[in-house]
PDB file of C-alpha atoms in Angstrom:
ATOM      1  CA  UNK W1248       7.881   4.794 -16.522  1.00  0.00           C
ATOM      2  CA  UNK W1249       7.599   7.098 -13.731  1.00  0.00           C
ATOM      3  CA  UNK W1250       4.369   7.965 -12.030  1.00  0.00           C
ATOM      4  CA  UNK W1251       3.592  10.636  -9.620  1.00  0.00           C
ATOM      5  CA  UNK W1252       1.176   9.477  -6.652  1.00  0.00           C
ATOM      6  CA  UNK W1253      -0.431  11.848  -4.942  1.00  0.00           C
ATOM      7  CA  UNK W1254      -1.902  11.455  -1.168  1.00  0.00           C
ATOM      8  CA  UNK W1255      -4.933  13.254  -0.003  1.00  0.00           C
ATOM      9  CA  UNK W1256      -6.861  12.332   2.798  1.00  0.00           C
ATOM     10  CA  UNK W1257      -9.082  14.777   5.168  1.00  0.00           C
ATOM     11  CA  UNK W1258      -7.421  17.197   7.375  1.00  0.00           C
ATOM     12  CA  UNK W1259      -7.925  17.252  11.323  1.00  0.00           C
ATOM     13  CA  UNK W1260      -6.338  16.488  14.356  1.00  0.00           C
ATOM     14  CA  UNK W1261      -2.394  16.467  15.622  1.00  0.00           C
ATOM     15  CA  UNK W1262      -1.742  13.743  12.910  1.00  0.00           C
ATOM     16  CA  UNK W1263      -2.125  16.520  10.184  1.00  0.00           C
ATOM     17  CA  UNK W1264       0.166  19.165  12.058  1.00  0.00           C
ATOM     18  CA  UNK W1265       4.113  18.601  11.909  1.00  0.00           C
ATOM     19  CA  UNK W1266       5.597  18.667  15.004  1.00  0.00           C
ATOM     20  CA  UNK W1267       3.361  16.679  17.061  1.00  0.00           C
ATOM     21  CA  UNK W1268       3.969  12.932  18.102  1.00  0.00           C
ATOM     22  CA  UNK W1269       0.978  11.822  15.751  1.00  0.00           C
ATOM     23  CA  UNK W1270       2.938  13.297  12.545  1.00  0.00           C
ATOM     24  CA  UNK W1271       6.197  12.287  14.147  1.00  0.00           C
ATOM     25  CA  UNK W1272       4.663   8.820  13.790  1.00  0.00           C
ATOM     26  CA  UNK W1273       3.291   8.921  10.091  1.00  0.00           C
ATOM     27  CA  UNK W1274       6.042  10.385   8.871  1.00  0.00           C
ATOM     28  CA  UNK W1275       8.181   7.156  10.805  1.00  0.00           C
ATOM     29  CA  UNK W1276       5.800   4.633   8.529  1.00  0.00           C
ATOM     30  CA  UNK W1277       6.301   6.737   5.248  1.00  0.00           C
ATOM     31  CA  UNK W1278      10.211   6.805   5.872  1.00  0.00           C
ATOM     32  CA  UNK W1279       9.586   2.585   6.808  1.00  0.00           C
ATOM     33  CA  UNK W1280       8.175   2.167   3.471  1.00  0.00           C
ATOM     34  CA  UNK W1281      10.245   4.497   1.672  1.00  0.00           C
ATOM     35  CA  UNK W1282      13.421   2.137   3.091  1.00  0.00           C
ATOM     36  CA  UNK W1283      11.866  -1.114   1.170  1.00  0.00           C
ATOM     37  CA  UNK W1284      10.322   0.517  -1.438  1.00  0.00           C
ATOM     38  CA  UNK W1285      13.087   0.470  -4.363  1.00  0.00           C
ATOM     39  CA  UNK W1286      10.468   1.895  -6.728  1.00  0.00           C
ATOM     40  CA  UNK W1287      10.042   5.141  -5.044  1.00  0.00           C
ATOM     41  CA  UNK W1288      12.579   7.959  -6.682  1.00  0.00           C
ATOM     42  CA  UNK W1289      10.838  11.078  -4.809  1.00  0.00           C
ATOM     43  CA  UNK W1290       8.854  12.108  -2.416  1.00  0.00           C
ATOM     44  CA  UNK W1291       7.493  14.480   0.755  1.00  0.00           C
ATOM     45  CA  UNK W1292       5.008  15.284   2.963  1.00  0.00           C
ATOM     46  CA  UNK W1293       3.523  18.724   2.924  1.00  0.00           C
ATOM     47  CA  UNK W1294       2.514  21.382   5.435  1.00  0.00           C
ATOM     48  CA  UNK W1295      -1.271  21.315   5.580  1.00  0.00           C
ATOM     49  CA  UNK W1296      -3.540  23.027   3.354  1.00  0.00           C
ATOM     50  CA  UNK W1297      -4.081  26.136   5.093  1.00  0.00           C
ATOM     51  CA  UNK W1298      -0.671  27.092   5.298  1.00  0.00           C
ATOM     52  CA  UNK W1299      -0.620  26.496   1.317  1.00  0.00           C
ATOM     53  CA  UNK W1300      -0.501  29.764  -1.285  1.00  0.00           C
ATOM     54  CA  UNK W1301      -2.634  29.493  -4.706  1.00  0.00           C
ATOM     55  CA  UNK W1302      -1.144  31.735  -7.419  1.00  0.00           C
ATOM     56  CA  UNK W1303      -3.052  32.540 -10.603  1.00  0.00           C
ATOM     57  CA  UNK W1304      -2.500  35.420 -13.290  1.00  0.00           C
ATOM     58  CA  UNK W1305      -5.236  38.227 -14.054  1.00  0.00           C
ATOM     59  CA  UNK W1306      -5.606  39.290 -17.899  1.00  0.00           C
ATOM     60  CA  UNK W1307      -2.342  41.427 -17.543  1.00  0.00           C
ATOM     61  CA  UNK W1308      -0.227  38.962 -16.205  1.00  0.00           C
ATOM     62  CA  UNK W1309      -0.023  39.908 -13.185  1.00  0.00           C
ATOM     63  CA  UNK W1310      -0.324  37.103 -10.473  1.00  0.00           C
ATOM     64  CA  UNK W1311      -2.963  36.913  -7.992  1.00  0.00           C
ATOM     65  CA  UNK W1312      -2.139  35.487  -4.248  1.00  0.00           C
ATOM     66  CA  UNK W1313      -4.459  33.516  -2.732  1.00  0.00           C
ATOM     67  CA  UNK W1314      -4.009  31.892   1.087  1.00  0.00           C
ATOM     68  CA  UNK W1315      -5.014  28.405   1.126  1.00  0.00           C
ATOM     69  CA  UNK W1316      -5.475  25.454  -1.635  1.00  0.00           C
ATOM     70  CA  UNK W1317      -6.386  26.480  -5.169  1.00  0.00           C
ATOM     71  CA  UNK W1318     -10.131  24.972  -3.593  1.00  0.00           C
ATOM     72  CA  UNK W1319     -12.294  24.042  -0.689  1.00  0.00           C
ATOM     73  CA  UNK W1320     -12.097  20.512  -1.343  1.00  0.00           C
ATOM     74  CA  UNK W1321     -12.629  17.623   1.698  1.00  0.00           C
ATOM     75  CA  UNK W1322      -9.804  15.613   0.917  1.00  0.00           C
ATOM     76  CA  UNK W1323      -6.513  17.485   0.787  1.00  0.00           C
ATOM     77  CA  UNK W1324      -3.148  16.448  -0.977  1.00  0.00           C
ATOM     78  CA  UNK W1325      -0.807  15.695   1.973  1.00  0.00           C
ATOM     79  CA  UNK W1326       2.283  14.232   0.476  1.00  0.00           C
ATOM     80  CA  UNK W1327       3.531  12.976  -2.523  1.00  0.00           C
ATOM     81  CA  UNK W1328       6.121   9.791  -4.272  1.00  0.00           C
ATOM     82  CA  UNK W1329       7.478   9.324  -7.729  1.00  0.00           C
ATOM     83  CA  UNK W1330       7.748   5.994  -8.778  1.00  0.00           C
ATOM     84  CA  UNK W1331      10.228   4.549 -10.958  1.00  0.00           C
ATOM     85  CA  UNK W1332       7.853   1.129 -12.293  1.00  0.00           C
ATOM     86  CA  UNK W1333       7.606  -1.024 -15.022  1.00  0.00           C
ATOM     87  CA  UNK W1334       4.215  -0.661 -15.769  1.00  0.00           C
ATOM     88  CA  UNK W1335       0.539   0.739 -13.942  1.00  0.00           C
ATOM     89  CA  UNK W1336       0.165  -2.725 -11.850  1.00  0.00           C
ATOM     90  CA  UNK W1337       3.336  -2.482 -10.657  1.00  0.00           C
ATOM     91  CA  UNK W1338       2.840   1.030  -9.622  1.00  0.00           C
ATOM     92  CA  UNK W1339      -0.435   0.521  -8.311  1.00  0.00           C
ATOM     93  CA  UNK W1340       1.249  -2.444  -5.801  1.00  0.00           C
ATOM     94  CA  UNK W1341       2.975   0.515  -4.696  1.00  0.00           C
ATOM     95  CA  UNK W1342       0.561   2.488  -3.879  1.00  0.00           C
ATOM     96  CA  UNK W1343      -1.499  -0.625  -2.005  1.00  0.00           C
ATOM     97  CA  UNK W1344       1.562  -0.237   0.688  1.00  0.00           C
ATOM     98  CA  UNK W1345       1.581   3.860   1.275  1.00  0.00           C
ATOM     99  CA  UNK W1346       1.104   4.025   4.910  1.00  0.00           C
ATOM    100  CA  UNK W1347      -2.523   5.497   5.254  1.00  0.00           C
ATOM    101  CA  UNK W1348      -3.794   5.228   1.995  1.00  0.00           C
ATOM    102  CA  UNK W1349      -7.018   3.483   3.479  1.00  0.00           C
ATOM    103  CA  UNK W1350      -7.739   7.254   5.331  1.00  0.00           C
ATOM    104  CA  UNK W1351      -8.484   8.922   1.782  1.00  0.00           C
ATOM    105  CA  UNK W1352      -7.303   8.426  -1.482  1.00  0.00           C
ATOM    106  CA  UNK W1353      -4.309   8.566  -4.562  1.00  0.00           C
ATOM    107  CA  UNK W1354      -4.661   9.961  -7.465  1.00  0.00           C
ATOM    108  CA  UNK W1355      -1.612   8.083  -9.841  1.00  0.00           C
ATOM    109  CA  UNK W1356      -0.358   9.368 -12.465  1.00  0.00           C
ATOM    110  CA  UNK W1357       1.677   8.351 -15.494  1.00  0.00           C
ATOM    111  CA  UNK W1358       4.530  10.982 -15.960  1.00  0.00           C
ATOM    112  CA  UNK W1359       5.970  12.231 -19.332  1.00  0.00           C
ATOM    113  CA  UNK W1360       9.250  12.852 -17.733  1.00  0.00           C
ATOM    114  CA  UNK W1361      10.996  13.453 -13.958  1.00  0.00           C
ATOM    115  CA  UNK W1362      13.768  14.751 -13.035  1.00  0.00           C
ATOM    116  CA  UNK W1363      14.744  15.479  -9.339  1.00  0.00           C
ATOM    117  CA  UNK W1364      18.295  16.339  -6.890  1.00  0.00           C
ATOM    118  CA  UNK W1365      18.826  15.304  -3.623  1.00  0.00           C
ATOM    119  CA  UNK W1366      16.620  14.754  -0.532  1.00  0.00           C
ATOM    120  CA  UNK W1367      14.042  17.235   0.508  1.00  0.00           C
ATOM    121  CA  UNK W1368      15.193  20.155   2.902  1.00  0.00           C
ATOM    122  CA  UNK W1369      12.961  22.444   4.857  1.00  0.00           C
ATOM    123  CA  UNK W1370      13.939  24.940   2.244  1.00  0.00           C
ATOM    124  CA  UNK W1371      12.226  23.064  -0.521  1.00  0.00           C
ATOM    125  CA  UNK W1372       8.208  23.710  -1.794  1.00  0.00           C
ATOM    126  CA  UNK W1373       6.141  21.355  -4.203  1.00  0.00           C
ATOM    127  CA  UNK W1374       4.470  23.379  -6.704  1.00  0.00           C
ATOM    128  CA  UNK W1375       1.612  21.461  -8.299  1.00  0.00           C
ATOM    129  CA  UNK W1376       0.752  23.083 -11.417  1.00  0.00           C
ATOM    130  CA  UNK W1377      -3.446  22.680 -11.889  1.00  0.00           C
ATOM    131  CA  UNK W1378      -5.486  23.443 -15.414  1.00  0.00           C
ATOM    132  CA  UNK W1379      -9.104  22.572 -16.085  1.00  0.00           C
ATOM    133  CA  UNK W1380      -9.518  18.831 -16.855  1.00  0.00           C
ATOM    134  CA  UNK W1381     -10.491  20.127 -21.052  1.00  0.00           C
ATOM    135  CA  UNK W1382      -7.268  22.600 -21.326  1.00  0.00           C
ATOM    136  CA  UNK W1383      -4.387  19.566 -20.851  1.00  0.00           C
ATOM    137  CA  UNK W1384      -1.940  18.920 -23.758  1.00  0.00           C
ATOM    138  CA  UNK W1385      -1.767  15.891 -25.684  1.00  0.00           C
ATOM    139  CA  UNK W1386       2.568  15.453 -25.514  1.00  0.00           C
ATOM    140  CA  UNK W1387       3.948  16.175 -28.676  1.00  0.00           C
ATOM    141  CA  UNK W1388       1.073  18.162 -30.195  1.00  0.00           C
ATOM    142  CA  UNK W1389       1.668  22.045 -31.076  1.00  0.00           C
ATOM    143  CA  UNK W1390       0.198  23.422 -28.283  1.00  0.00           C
ATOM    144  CA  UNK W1391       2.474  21.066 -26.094  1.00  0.00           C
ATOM    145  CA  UNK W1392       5.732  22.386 -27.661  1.00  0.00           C
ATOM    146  CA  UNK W1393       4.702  25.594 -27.245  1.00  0.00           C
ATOM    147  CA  UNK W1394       4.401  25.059 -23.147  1.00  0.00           C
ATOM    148  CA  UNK W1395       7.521  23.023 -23.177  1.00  0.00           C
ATOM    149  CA  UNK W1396       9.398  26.601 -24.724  1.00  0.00           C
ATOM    150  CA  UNK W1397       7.614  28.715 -21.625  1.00  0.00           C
ATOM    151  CA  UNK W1398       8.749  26.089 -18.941  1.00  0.00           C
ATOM    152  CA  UNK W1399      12.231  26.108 -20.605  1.00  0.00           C
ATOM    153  CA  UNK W1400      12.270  29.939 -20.165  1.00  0.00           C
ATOM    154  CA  UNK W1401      11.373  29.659 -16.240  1.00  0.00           C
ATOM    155  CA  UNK W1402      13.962  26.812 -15.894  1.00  0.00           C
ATOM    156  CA  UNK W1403      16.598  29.396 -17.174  1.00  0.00           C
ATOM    157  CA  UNK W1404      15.408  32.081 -14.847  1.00  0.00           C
ATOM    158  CA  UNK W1405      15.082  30.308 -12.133  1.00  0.00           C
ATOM    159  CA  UNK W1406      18.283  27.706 -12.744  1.00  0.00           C
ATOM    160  CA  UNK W1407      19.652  25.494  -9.335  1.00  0.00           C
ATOM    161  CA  UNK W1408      16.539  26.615  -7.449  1.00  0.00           C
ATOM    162  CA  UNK W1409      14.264  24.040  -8.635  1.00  0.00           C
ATOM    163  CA  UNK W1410      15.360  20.447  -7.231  1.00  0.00           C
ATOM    164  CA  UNK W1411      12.980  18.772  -9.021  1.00  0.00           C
ATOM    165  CA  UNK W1412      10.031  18.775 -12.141  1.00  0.00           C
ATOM    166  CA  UNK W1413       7.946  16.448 -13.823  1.00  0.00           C
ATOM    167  CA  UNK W1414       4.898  16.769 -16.668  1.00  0.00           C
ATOM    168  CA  UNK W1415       1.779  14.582 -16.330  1.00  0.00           C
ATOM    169  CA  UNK W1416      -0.119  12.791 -19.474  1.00  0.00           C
ATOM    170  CA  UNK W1417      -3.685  13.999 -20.009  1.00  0.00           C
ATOM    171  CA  UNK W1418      -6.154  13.382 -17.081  1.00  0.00           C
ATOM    172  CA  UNK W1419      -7.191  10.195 -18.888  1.00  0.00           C
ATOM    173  CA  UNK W1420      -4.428   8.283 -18.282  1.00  0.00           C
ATOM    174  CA  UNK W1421      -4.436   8.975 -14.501  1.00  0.00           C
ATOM    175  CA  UNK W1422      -6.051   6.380 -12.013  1.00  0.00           C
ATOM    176  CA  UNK W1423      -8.188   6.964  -8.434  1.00  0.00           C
ATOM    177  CA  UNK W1424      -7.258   4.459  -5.673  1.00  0.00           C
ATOM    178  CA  UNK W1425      -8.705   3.583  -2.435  1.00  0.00           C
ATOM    179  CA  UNK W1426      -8.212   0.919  -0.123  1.00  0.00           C
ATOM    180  CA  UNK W1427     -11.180  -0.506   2.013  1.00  0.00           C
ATOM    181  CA  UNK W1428     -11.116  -3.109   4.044  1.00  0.00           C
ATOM    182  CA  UNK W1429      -7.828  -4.741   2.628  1.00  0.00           C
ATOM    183  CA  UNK W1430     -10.097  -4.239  -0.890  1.00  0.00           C
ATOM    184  CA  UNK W1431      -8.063  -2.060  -3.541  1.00  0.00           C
ATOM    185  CA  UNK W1432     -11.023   0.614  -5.689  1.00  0.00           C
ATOM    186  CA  UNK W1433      -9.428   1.880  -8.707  1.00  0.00           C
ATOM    187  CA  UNK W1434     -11.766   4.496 -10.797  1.00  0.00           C
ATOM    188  CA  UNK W1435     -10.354   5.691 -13.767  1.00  0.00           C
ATOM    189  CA  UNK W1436      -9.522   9.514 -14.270  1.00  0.00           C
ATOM    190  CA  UNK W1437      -7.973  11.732 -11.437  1.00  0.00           C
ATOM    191  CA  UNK W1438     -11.002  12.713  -8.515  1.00  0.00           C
ATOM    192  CA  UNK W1439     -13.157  15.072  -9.564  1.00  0.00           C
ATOM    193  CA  UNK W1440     -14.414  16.791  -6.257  1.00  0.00           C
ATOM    194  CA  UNK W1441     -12.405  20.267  -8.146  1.00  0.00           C
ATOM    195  CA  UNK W1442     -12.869  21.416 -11.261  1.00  0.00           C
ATOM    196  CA  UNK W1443      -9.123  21.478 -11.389  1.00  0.00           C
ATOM    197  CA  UNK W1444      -6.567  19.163 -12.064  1.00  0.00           C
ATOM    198  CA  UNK W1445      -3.218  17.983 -11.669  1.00  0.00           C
ATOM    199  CA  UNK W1446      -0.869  18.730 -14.463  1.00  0.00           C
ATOM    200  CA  UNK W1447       3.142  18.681 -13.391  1.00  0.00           C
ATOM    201  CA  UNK W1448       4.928  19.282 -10.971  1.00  0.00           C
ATOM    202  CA  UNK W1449       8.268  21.213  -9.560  1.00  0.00           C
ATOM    203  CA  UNK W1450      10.103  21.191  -6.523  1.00  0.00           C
ATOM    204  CA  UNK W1451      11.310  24.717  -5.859  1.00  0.00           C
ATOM    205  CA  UNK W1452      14.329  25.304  -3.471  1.00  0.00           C
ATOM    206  CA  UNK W1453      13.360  29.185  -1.652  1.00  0.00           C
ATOM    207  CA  UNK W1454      14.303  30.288   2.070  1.00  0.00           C
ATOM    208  CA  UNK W1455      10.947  31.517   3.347  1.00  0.00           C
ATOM    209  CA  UNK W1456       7.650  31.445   2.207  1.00  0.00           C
ATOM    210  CA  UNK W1457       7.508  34.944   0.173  1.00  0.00           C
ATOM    211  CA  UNK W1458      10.583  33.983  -1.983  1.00  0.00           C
ATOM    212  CA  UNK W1459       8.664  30.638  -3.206  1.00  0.00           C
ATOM    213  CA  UNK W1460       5.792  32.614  -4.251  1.00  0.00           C
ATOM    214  CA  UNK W1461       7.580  35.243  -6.109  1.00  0.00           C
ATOM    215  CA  UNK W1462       9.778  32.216  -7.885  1.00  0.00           C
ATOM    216  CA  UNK W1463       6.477  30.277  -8.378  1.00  0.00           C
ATOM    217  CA  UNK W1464       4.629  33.107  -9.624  1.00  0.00           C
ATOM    218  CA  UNK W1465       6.879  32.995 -12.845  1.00  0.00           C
ATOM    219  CA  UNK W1466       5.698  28.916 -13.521  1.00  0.00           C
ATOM    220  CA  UNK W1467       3.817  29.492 -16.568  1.00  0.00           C
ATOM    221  CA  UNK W1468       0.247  27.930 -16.154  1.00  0.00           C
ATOM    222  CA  UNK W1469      -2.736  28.684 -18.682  1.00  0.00           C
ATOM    223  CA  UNK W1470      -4.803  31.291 -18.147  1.00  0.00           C
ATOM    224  CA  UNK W1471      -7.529  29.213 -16.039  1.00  0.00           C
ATOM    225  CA  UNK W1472      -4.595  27.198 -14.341  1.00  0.00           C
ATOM    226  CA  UNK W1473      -3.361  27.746 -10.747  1.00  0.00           C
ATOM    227  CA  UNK W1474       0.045  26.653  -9.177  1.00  0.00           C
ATOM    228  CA  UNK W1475      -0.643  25.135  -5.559  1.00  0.00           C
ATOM    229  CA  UNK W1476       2.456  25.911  -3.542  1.00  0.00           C
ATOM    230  CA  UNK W1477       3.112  24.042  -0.741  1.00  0.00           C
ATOM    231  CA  UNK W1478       6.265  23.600   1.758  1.00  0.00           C
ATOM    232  CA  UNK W1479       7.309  20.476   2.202  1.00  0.00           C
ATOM    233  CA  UNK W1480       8.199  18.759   5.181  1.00  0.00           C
ATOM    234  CA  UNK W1481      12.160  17.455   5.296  1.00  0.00           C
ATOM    235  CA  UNK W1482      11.956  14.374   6.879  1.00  0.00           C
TER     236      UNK W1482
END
């Protein structure tokens, strides 16, 4: 099964800004790790938060740009993996050897389906597709099949320009996880500082930052969902 970890940890400092010798370093670990770690299918860090775009849609349709994350929260998603395990303990080893993941935390999460191309480019964006924790499908019911239709309309309009989507199972099946002190926490249920959850995932292929948003924009989300767009870092 594949799983979809993602890393969030409080922003601050030259080891949250690419470019500096202190992300240089991080991103050295992650690509460490990502050499042993056979499970890993996917992953990327991410520009930080305030460089991010939030897109919703009004009651016309119409999106609605926002600057930022989709909310002020104190731990921001900085990177993501996919893992290809057998099962949630094996995934959750995983996770106990992200570089970092004492800092903040990883929210894990069992994934209906992933598909993905190539390795990141600085052309590429992770759009994280967010709905209230009460509005997520159960796969297979009618209301899923109906989303699955929309999200096979965007993947023929937008074609070779996404490198990469995945769905998530309902926010019950998804898993917390800190590390303390060498001590793994696990709290079941994604973190609930946001009203807001994860539920998928695409990687978008766009040139600059107003050609993700307009391709983004067309992701279809409910309508009290958000996609988080956010530029990822090619390592």
């Amino acid at each position: 099964m594949y799983y979809l970890a993602l890393l969030a940890a409080e922003e601050g400092g030259p080891a949250s800004v690419p470019g500096t010798d202190e992300y240089a370093a991080s991103m050295q670990r992650h690509q460490e790790f990502w050499t042993r770690a056979q499970e890993a299918v996917a992953g990327g860090g991410l520009y930080p938060g305030s460089e991010a775009a939030t897109i919703r849609h009004d009651g016309g349709g119409n999106a609605v740009v926002t600057d930022g994350p989709f909310a002020e929260v104190t731990e921001v998603v900085g990177g993501y993996y996919v893992f290809d395990a057998a099962d949630l303990d094996a995934a959750l080893s995983m996770v106990r050897q992200i570089p970092e993941v004492s800092t903040g935390h990883v929210e894990l999460w069992p994934m209906v389906f992933w598909n993905s191309q190539d390795e990141p480019m600085d052309t590429w964006w992770a759009a994280l597709l967010r709905e209230p924790s009460g509005a997520a499908n159960e796969p297979g019911s009618a209301e899923w099949e109906t989303r699955v239709t929309e999200h096979k309309r965007f993947g023929e309009i937008a074609g070779d320009r996404i490198k990469g989507s995945g769905a998530l199972f309902p926010p019950a099946s998804a898993t917390t996880v800190r590390l303390r002190d060498g001590e793994i926490l696990l709290t079941d249920g994604p973190f609930t500082e946001a009203d807001e959850i994860a539920n998928g995932i695409y990687v978008l292929s766009a040139p600059d930052r107003d050609a993700a948003i307009a391709l983004a924009s067309q992701i279809p989300v409910g309508s009290k969902g958000c996609v988080e767009l956010r530029q990822i870092v090619a390592g």
